[in-house]
PDB file of C-alpha atoms in Angstrom:
ATOM      1  CA  ALA A 249     -16.721  91.426 122.887  1.00 63.00           C
ATOM      2  CA  GLN A 250     -19.414  93.413 124.513  1.00 71.00           C
ATOM      3  CA  LYS A 251     -20.885  91.294 127.821  1.00 91.00           C
ATOM      4  CA  VAL A 252     -23.621  92.823 130.562  1.00 96.00           C
ATOM      5  CA  THR A 253     -24.515  90.128 133.521  1.00 96.00           C
ATOM      6  CA  GLN A 254     -27.814  91.242 135.713  1.00 96.00           C
ATOM      7  CA  THR A 255     -27.907  88.273 138.420  1.00 93.00           C
ATOM      8  CA  GLN A 256     -30.532  89.795 140.172  1.00 96.00           C
ATOM      9  CA  THR A 257     -33.340  88.620 138.208  1.00 95.00           C
ATOM     10  CA  SER A 258     -36.174  90.814 141.220  1.00 96.00           C
ATOM     11  CA  ILE A 259     -36.149  92.329 144.069  1.00 97.00           C
ATOM     12  CA  SER A 260     -38.965  93.070 146.085  1.00 97.00           C
ATOM     13  CA  VAL A 261     -38.727  96.370 148.148  1.00 97.00           C
ATOM     14  CA  MET A 262     -41.281  98.452 150.601  1.00 97.00           C
ATOM     15  CA  GLU A 263     -41.861 101.715 149.344  1.00 97.00           C
ATOM     16  CA  LYS A 264     -40.101 104.982 150.625  1.00 97.00           C
ATOM     17  CA  THR A 265     -36.503 102.758 151.160  1.00 97.00           C
ATOM     18  CA  THR A 266     -34.049 102.579 148.824  1.00 97.00           C
ATOM     19  CA  VAL A 267     -33.251  99.165 146.245  1.00 97.00           C
ATOM     20  CA  THR A 268     -29.878  98.167 144.907  1.00 97.00           C
ATOM     21  CA  MET A 269     -29.272  96.114 141.604  1.00 97.00           C
ATOM     22  CA  ASP A 270     -26.544  94.924 140.180  1.00 96.00           C
ATOM     23  CA  CYS A 271     -24.819  94.687 136.943  1.00 98.00           C
ATOM     24  CA  VAL A 272     -20.915  94.100 135.652  1.00 98.00           C
ATOM     25  CA  TYR A 273     -19.858  94.421 131.983  1.00 97.00           C
ATOM     26  CA  GLU A 274     -17.223  92.196 130.634  1.00 95.00           C
ATOM     27  CA  THR A 275     -14.985  95.171 127.438  1.00 91.00           C
ATOM     28  CA  ARG A 276     -11.674  95.386 126.033  1.00 88.00           C
ATOM     29  CA  ASP A 277     -11.636  98.795 125.471  1.00 88.00           C
ATOM     30  CA  SER A 278     -10.587 101.442 127.696  1.00 88.00           C
ATOM     31  CA  SER A 279     -13.029 104.269 126.915  1.00 90.00           C
ATOM     32  CA  TYR A 280     -17.494 103.003 127.335  1.00 92.00           C
ATOM     33  CA  PHE A 281     -20.470 103.739 128.343  1.00 93.00           C
ATOM     34  CA  LEU A 282     -22.294 102.126 130.619  1.00 96.00           C
ATOM     35  CA  PHE A 283     -26.276 103.457 131.477  1.00 96.00           C
ATOM     36  CA  TRP A 284     -29.585 102.251 132.766  1.00 97.00           C
ATOM     37  CA  TYR A 285     -32.884 101.939 131.576  1.00 97.00           C
ATOM     38  CA  LYS A 286     -36.185 100.973 133.035  1.00 97.00           C
ATOM     39  CA  GLN A 287     -39.048  99.094 131.123  1.00 97.00           C
ATOM     40  CA  THR A 288     -43.170 100.227 132.878  1.00 96.00           C
ATOM     41  CA  ALA A 289     -45.698  97.062 132.580  1.00 94.00           C
ATOM     42  CA  SER A 290     -47.050  99.135 129.557  1.00 92.00           C
ATOM     43  CA  GLY A 291     -43.342  97.599 127.742  1.00 93.00           C
ATOM     44  CA  GLU A 292     -42.199 101.661 127.338  1.00 94.00           C
ATOM     45  CA  ILE A 293     -38.389 101.726 127.336  1.00 96.00           C
ATOM     46  CA  VAL A 294     -37.269 105.027 129.484  1.00 95.00           C
ATOM     47  CA  PHE A 295     -33.779 105.997 129.457  1.00 95.00           C
ATOM     48  CA  LEU A 296     -32.845 106.685 133.498  1.00 96.00           C
ATOM     49  CA  ILE A 297     -29.731 107.844 134.166  1.00 97.00           C
ATOM     50  CA  ARG A 298     -25.674 107.025 132.092  1.00 95.00           C
ATOM     51  CA  GLN A 299     -22.012 106.615 133.589  1.00 96.00           C
ATOM     52  CA  ASP A 300     -18.768 107.120 131.185  1.00 93.00           C
ATOM     53  CA  SER A 301     -15.756 105.348 132.116  1.00 93.00           C
ATOM     54  CA  TYR A 302     -13.828 107.939 131.678  1.00 93.00           C
ATOM     55  CA  LYS A 303     -15.614 110.194 134.181  1.00 93.00           C
ATOM     56  CA  LYS A 304     -14.614 109.136 138.313  1.00 92.00           C
ATOM     57  CA  GLU A 305     -17.764 110.682 139.822  1.00 95.00           C
ATOM     58  CA  ASN A 306     -20.714 108.548 140.023  1.00 96.00           C
ATOM     59  CA  ALA A 307     -23.490 109.668 137.527  1.00 95.00           C
ATOM     60  CA  THR A 308     -26.273 111.178 139.622  1.00 96.00           C
ATOM     61  CA  GLU A 309     -29.772 111.416 138.384  1.00 95.00           C
ATOM     62  CA  GLY A 310     -33.063 112.307 141.011  1.00 94.00           C
ATOM     63  CA  HIS A 311     -33.018 109.694 142.849  1.00 95.00           C
ATOM     64  CA  TYR A 312     -30.809 107.972 140.854  1.00 97.00           C
ATOM     65  CA  SER A 313     -27.538 107.155 141.382  1.00 97.00           C
ATOM     66  CA  LEU A 314     -24.748 105.223 139.884  1.00 98.00           C
ATOM     67  CA  ASN A 315     -22.363 102.862 142.037  1.00 97.00           C
ATOM     68  CA  PHE A 316     -19.719 102.765 139.220  1.00 97.00           C
ATOM     69  CA  GLN A 317     -16.241 100.879 140.092  1.00 97.00           C
ATOM     70  CA  LYS A 318     -14.653 100.229 137.238  1.00 95.00           C
ATOM     71  CA  PRO A 319     -11.695  97.882 139.331  1.00 94.00           C
ATOM     72  CA  LYS A 320     -14.305  95.807 139.282  1.00 96.00           C
ATOM     73  CA  SER A 321     -16.668  96.424 135.756  1.00 96.00           C
ATOM     74  CA  SER A 322     -19.292  96.977 137.904  1.00 97.00           C
ATOM     75  CA  ILE A 323     -22.100 100.062 137.998  1.00 98.00           C
ATOM     76  CA  GLY A 324     -24.550  98.918 140.478  1.00 97.00           C
ATOM     77  CA  LEU A 325     -27.571 101.359 140.512  1.00 98.00           C
ATOM     78  CA  ILE A 326     -29.354 103.126 143.456  1.00 98.00           C
ATOM     79  CA  ILE A 327     -32.733 104.176 143.965  1.00 98.00           C
ATOM     80  CA  THR A 328     -33.295 105.834 146.872  1.00 97.00           C
ATOM     81  CA  ALA A 329     -36.212 106.304 148.439  1.00 96.00           C
ATOM     82  CA  THR A 330     -39.052 104.024 146.530  1.00 97.00           C
ATOM     83  CA  GLN A 331     -42.035 104.711 144.172  1.00 96.00           C
ATOM     84  CA  ILE A 332     -44.399 102.285 143.999  1.00 97.00           C
ATOM     85  CA  GLU A 333     -44.174 103.777 140.069  1.00 96.00           C
ATOM     86  CA  ASP A 334     -40.874 102.965 140.789  1.00 97.00           C
ATOM     87  CA  SER A 335     -41.848  98.948 140.189  1.00 97.00           C
ATOM     88  CA  ALA A 336     -40.116  97.705 136.846  1.00 97.00           C
ATOM     89  CA  VAL A 337     -38.027  96.100 135.198  1.00 97.00           C
ATOM     90  CA  TYR A 338     -34.035  97.549 134.603  1.00 98.00           C
ATOM     91  CA  PHE A 339     -31.405  96.955 132.517  1.00 97.00           C
ATOM     92  CA  CYS A 340     -28.088  98.011 132.786  1.00 97.00           C
ATOM     93  CA  ALA A 341     -26.495  98.317 128.793  1.00 96.00           C
ATOM     94  CA  MET A 342     -23.157  99.199 127.658  1.00 94.00           C
ATOM     95  CA  ARG A 343     -22.037 101.181 124.590  1.00 91.00           C
ATOM     96  CA  GLU A 344     -18.218 100.198 123.614  1.00 85.00           C
ATOM     97  CA  ASP A 345     -16.158 103.112 122.500  1.00 73.00           C
ATOM     98  CA  TYR A 346     -16.078 102.591 118.179  1.00 70.00           C
ATOM     99  CA  ALA A 347     -19.265 100.942 118.990  1.00 71.00           C
ATOM    100  CA  GLN A 348     -22.557 101.593 117.434  1.00 75.00           C
ATOM    101  CA  GLY A 349     -25.822 100.517 119.290  1.00 83.00           C
ATOM    102  CA  LEU A 350     -25.999  98.632 123.108  1.00 90.00           C
ATOM    103  CA  THR A 351     -25.512  95.490 124.398  1.00 92.00           C
ATOM    104  CA  PHE A 352     -28.367  94.689 127.002  1.00 94.00           C
ATOM    105  CA  GLY A 353     -28.628  93.139 130.559  1.00 95.00           C
ATOM    106  CA  LEU A 354     -31.412  90.316 130.940  1.00 95.00           C
ATOM    107  CA  GLY A 355     -33.160  92.699 133.966  1.00 96.00           C
ATOM    108  CA  THR A 356     -34.001  93.289 137.216  1.00 97.00           C
ATOM    109  CA  ARG A 357     -37.084  93.159 138.099  1.00 97.00           C
ATOM    110  CA  VAL A 358     -38.113  95.112 141.441  1.00 98.00           C
ATOM    111  CA  SER A 359     -41.189  95.213 142.683  1.00 97.00           C
ATOM    112  CA  VAL A 360     -42.548  98.051 145.293  1.00 97.00           C
ATOM    113  CA  PHE A 361     -44.957  97.105 148.366  1.00 96.00           C
ATOM    114  CA  PRO A 362     -46.677  99.909 150.396  1.00 94.00           C
TER     115      PRO A 362
ATOM    116  CA  GLU B 132     -45.201 114.280 122.554  1.00 58.00           C
ATOM    117  CA  ALA B 133     -43.760 110.911 121.202  1.00 58.00           C
ATOM    118  CA  ALA B 134     -39.819 111.542 119.232  1.00 93.00           C
ATOM    119  CA  VAL B 135     -39.845 107.742 117.802  1.00 96.00           C
ATOM    120  CA  THR B 136     -42.973 106.535 116.670  1.00 97.00           C
ATOM    121  CA  GLN B 137     -43.515 103.077 115.589  1.00 97.00           C
ATOM    122  CA  SER B 138     -46.429 100.803 113.406  1.00 97.00           C
ATOM    123  CA  PRO B 139     -48.557  99.659 113.629  1.00 97.00           C
ATOM    124  CA  ARG B 140     -48.070  99.046 117.250  1.00 97.00           C
ATOM    125  CA  ASN B 141     -49.186  94.875 116.944  1.00 97.00           C
ATOM    126  CA  LYS B 142     -49.611  92.642 114.378  1.00 97.00           C
ATOM    127  CA  VAL B 143     -49.804  88.958 113.311  1.00 97.00           C
ATOM    128  CA  THR B 144     -49.447  87.587 110.254  1.00 97.00           C
ATOM    129  CA  VAL B 145     -48.939  84.130 108.696  1.00 97.00           C
ATOM    130  CA  THR B 146     -45.500  82.009 107.969  1.00 97.00           C
ATOM    131  CA  GLY B 147     -44.665  83.286 105.156  1.00 96.00           C
ATOM    132  CA  GLY B 148     -45.803  86.060 104.967  1.00 96.00           C
ATOM    133  CA  ASN B 149     -44.929  89.331 103.899  1.00 96.00           C
ATOM    134  CA  VAL B 150     -44.381  92.590 106.953  1.00 97.00           C
ATOM    135  CA  THR B 151     -42.693  96.111 107.089  1.00 98.00           C
ATOM    136  CA  LEU B 152     -42.356  97.026 110.071  1.00 98.00           C
ATOM    137  CA  SER B 153     -42.260 101.727 110.498  1.00 98.00           C
ATOM    138  CA  CYS B 154     -40.153 103.526 112.814  1.00 98.00           C
ATOM    139  CA  ARG B 155     -40.500 107.649 112.344  1.00 98.00           C
ATOM    140  CA  GLN B 156     -38.150 110.107 114.969  1.00 97.00           C
ATOM    141  CA  THR B 157     -38.146 113.811 115.513  1.00 95.00           C
ATOM    142  CA  ASN B 158     -35.614 114.041 117.672  1.00 91.00           C
ATOM    143  CA  SER B 159     -33.185 114.876 114.374  1.00 92.00           C
ATOM    144  CA  HIS B 160     -30.968 112.314 115.185  1.00 92.00           C
ATOM    145  CA  ASN B 161     -28.709 110.553 112.921  1.00 92.00           C
ATOM    146  CA  TYR B 162     -28.116 106.884 114.058  1.00 93.00           C
ATOM    147  CA  MET B 163     -31.331 104.509 114.177  1.00 95.00           C
ATOM    148  CA  TYR B 164     -31.991 101.545 115.247  1.00 96.00           C
ATOM    149  CA  TRP B 165     -33.878  98.062 115.504  1.00 97.00           C
ATOM    150  CA  TYR B 166     -34.624  95.369 118.017  1.00 97.00           C
ATOM    151  CA  ARG B 167     -36.073  92.672 119.047  1.00 97.00           C
ATOM    152  CA  GLN B 168     -37.146  91.521 122.509  1.00 97.00           C
ATOM    153  CA  ASP B 169     -36.977  87.982 123.219  1.00 94.00           C
ATOM    154  CA  THR B 170     -37.707  86.288 126.873  1.00 89.00           C
ATOM    155  CA  GLY B 171     -34.539  85.278 128.187  1.00 86.00           C
ATOM    156  CA  HIS B 172     -32.186  86.594 125.994  1.00 87.00           C
ATOM    157  CA  GLY B 173     -33.199  90.459 126.213  1.00 88.00           C
ATOM    158  CA  LEU B 174     -32.693  93.067 123.886  1.00 94.00           C
ATOM    159  CA  ARG B 175     -30.557  91.812 121.098  1.00 95.00           C
ATOM    160  CA  LEU B 176     -29.915  94.581 118.150  1.00 94.00           C
ATOM    161  CA  ILE B 177     -30.623  93.721 114.603  1.00 97.00           C
ATOM    162  CA  HIS B 178     -29.151  96.346 112.192  1.00 96.00           C
ATOM    163  CA  TYR B 179     -28.843 100.168 112.510  1.00 94.00           C
ATOM    164  CA  SER B 180     -28.360 103.174 110.439  1.00 94.00           C
ATOM    165  CA  TYR B 181     -26.558 105.670 110.306  1.00 91.00           C
ATOM    166  CA  GLY B 182     -28.052 107.983 108.073  1.00 92.00           C
ATOM    167  CA  ALA B 183     -30.769 107.995 104.762  1.00 94.00           C
ATOM    168  CA  GLY B 184     -29.684 105.264 102.761  1.00 94.00           C
ATOM    169  CA  ASN B 185     -26.878 103.641 105.731  1.00 94.00           C
ATOM    170  CA  LEU B 186     -28.102 100.803 106.578  1.00 95.00           C
ATOM    171  CA  GLN B 187     -25.504  98.644 109.961  1.00 93.00           C
ATOM    172  CA  ILE B 188     -25.600  94.666 110.406  1.00 94.00           C
ATOM    173  CA  GLY B 189     -26.113  94.212 113.721  1.00 92.00           C
ATOM    174  CA  ASP B 190     -26.244  91.155 116.133  1.00 91.00           C
ATOM    175  CA  VAL B 191     -29.707  89.499 114.582  1.00 94.00           C
ATOM    176  CA  PRO B 192     -29.688  90.191 111.143  1.00 95.00           C
ATOM    177  CA  ASP B 193     -30.833  87.041 110.103  1.00 96.00           C
ATOM    178  CA  GLY B 194     -34.215  87.323 108.164  1.00 96.00           C
ATOM    179  CA  TYR B 195     -34.665  90.628 108.533  1.00 98.00           C
ATOM    180  CA  LYS B 196     -34.367  93.239 106.263  1.00 97.00           C
ATOM    181  CA  ALA B 197     -34.392  96.714 106.891  1.00 97.00           C
ATOM    182  CA  THR B 198     -34.307 100.543 104.801  1.00 97.00           C
ATOM    183  CA  ARG B 199     -33.718 103.538 105.823  1.00 97.00           C
ATOM    184  CA  THR B 200     -35.304 106.083 103.380  1.00 97.00           C
ATOM    185  CA  THR B 201     -35.146 109.408 104.619  1.00 97.00           C
ATOM    186  CA  GLN B 202     -33.306 110.949 108.953  1.00 95.00           C
ATOM    187  CA  GLU B 203     -36.469 109.758 110.513  1.00 97.00           C
ATOM    188  CA  ASP B 204     -37.606 107.611 108.395  1.00 98.00           C
ATOM    189  CA  PHE B 205     -36.189 103.693 109.567  1.00 98.00           C
ATOM    190  CA  PHE B 206     -38.147 100.120 108.793  1.00 98.00           C
ATOM    191  CA  LEU B 207     -37.514  96.943 108.902  1.00 98.00           C
ATOM    192  CA  LEU B 208     -38.844  94.316 106.524  1.00 97.00           C
ATOM    193  CA  LEU B 209     -39.586  90.070 106.878  1.00 96.00           C
ATOM    194  CA  GLU B 210     -40.361  89.160 104.099  1.00 92.00           C
ATOM    195  CA  LEU B 211     -40.902  85.915 105.187  1.00 95.00           C
ATOM    196  CA  ALA B 212     -41.744  85.740 108.482  1.00 96.00           C
ATOM    197  CA  SER B 213     -41.098  82.264 110.059  1.00 97.00           C
ATOM    198  CA  PRO B 214     -42.538  81.683 113.881  1.00 97.00           C
ATOM    199  CA  SER B 215     -38.636  82.155 115.574  1.00 97.00           C
ATOM    200  CA  GLN B 216     -40.017  86.048 114.096  1.00 97.00           C
ATOM    201  CA  THR B 217     -42.759  86.209 116.832  1.00 97.00           C
ATOM    202  CA  SER B 218     -41.084  89.825 119.261  1.00 97.00           C
ATOM    203  CA  LEU B 219     -41.912  92.269 120.880  1.00 97.00           C
ATOM    204  CA  TYR B 220     -39.530  94.945 118.545  1.00 98.00           C
ATOM    205  CA  PHE B 221     -37.875  97.890 119.490  1.00 98.00           C
ATOM    206  CA  CYS B 222     -37.514 100.964 117.296  1.00 97.00           C
ATOM    207  CA  ALA B 223     -34.660 103.964 119.006  1.00 96.00           C
ATOM    208  CA  SER B 224     -32.737 106.931 118.002  1.00 95.00           C
ATOM    209  CA  SER B 225     -29.555 108.485 118.587  1.00 91.00           C
ATOM    210  CA  ASP B 226     -26.766 110.442 118.092  1.00 84.00           C
ATOM    211  CA  ARG B 227     -23.729 109.468 117.649  1.00 72.00           C
ATOM    212  CA  GLY B 228     -22.239 107.515 120.889  1.00 66.00           C
ATOM    213  CA  ASN B 229     -25.109 109.015 122.672  1.00 77.00           C
ATOM    214  CA  THR B 230     -28.601 107.616 124.666  1.00 88.00           C
ATOM    215  CA  LEU B 231     -30.815 105.744 122.980  1.00 92.00           C
ATOM    216  CA  TYR B 232     -34.226 106.966 122.559  1.00 93.00           C
ATOM    217  CA  PHE B 233     -36.889 104.247 122.712  1.00 96.00           C
ATOM    218  CA  GLY B 234     -40.201 104.008 120.543  1.00 96.00           C
ATOM    219  CA  GLU B 235     -43.119 101.936 122.239  1.00 95.00           C
ATOM    220  CA  GLY B 236     -42.708  98.706 120.604  1.00 97.00           C
ATOM    221  CA  SER B 237     -44.403  96.971 118.262  1.00 97.00           C
ATOM    222  CA  ARG B 238     -45.973  93.402 118.850  1.00 97.00           C
ATOM    223  CA  LEU B 239     -45.901  91.056 116.177  1.00 98.00           C
ATOM    224  CA  ILE B 240     -46.915  87.298 116.097  1.00 98.00           C
ATOM    225  CA  VAL B 241     -45.975  85.044 113.521  1.00 97.00           C
ATOM    226  CA  VAL B 242     -48.828  82.029 113.590  1.00 96.00           C
TER     227      VAL B 242
END
């Protein structure tokens, strides 16, 4: 069964700095897909970035990047040059190759201060 | 323009009441999903569908029915609502195996 764990419940950072948040997952599949989403204060859930397990290069998207460590079953999210608007709850999620829907972690709340 | 639209956005009902949550997507996606979000449990999959007339059971289906009438429309039905179904419900759509895109959420309170 799939399992996704985010151990950090909250992180506070100063604006314009870098924040890193952790996520570890469990799967028996050799092929799987990893996602990061952001939930804003209004409740909206927004897709940020994804990593396919067969890709060796870490995905990047704007000021989001991933630290994919497959042997450790770890997919960290890195946000550089943070802005106040990056304050949100960040969810890690996984889908195994033949499954549908995503399994989510419990989220990490990020607060960015000026 | 929102590609996944949910209604109602807020709903209060009584225990034993009948509730239908609606979702429409304009992404031309085959897959649609219903999730519930609760503190301490995160987002959990209730039901999903890969096309009109199809329904698949998710991880927490008890007490819920769903129906996919068209490629665009997916409904979640609570026929005998209970306080344990008080939650924030999200609909999402995707192409097979691809990224899910979420609606704005529907907050349901069962008193």
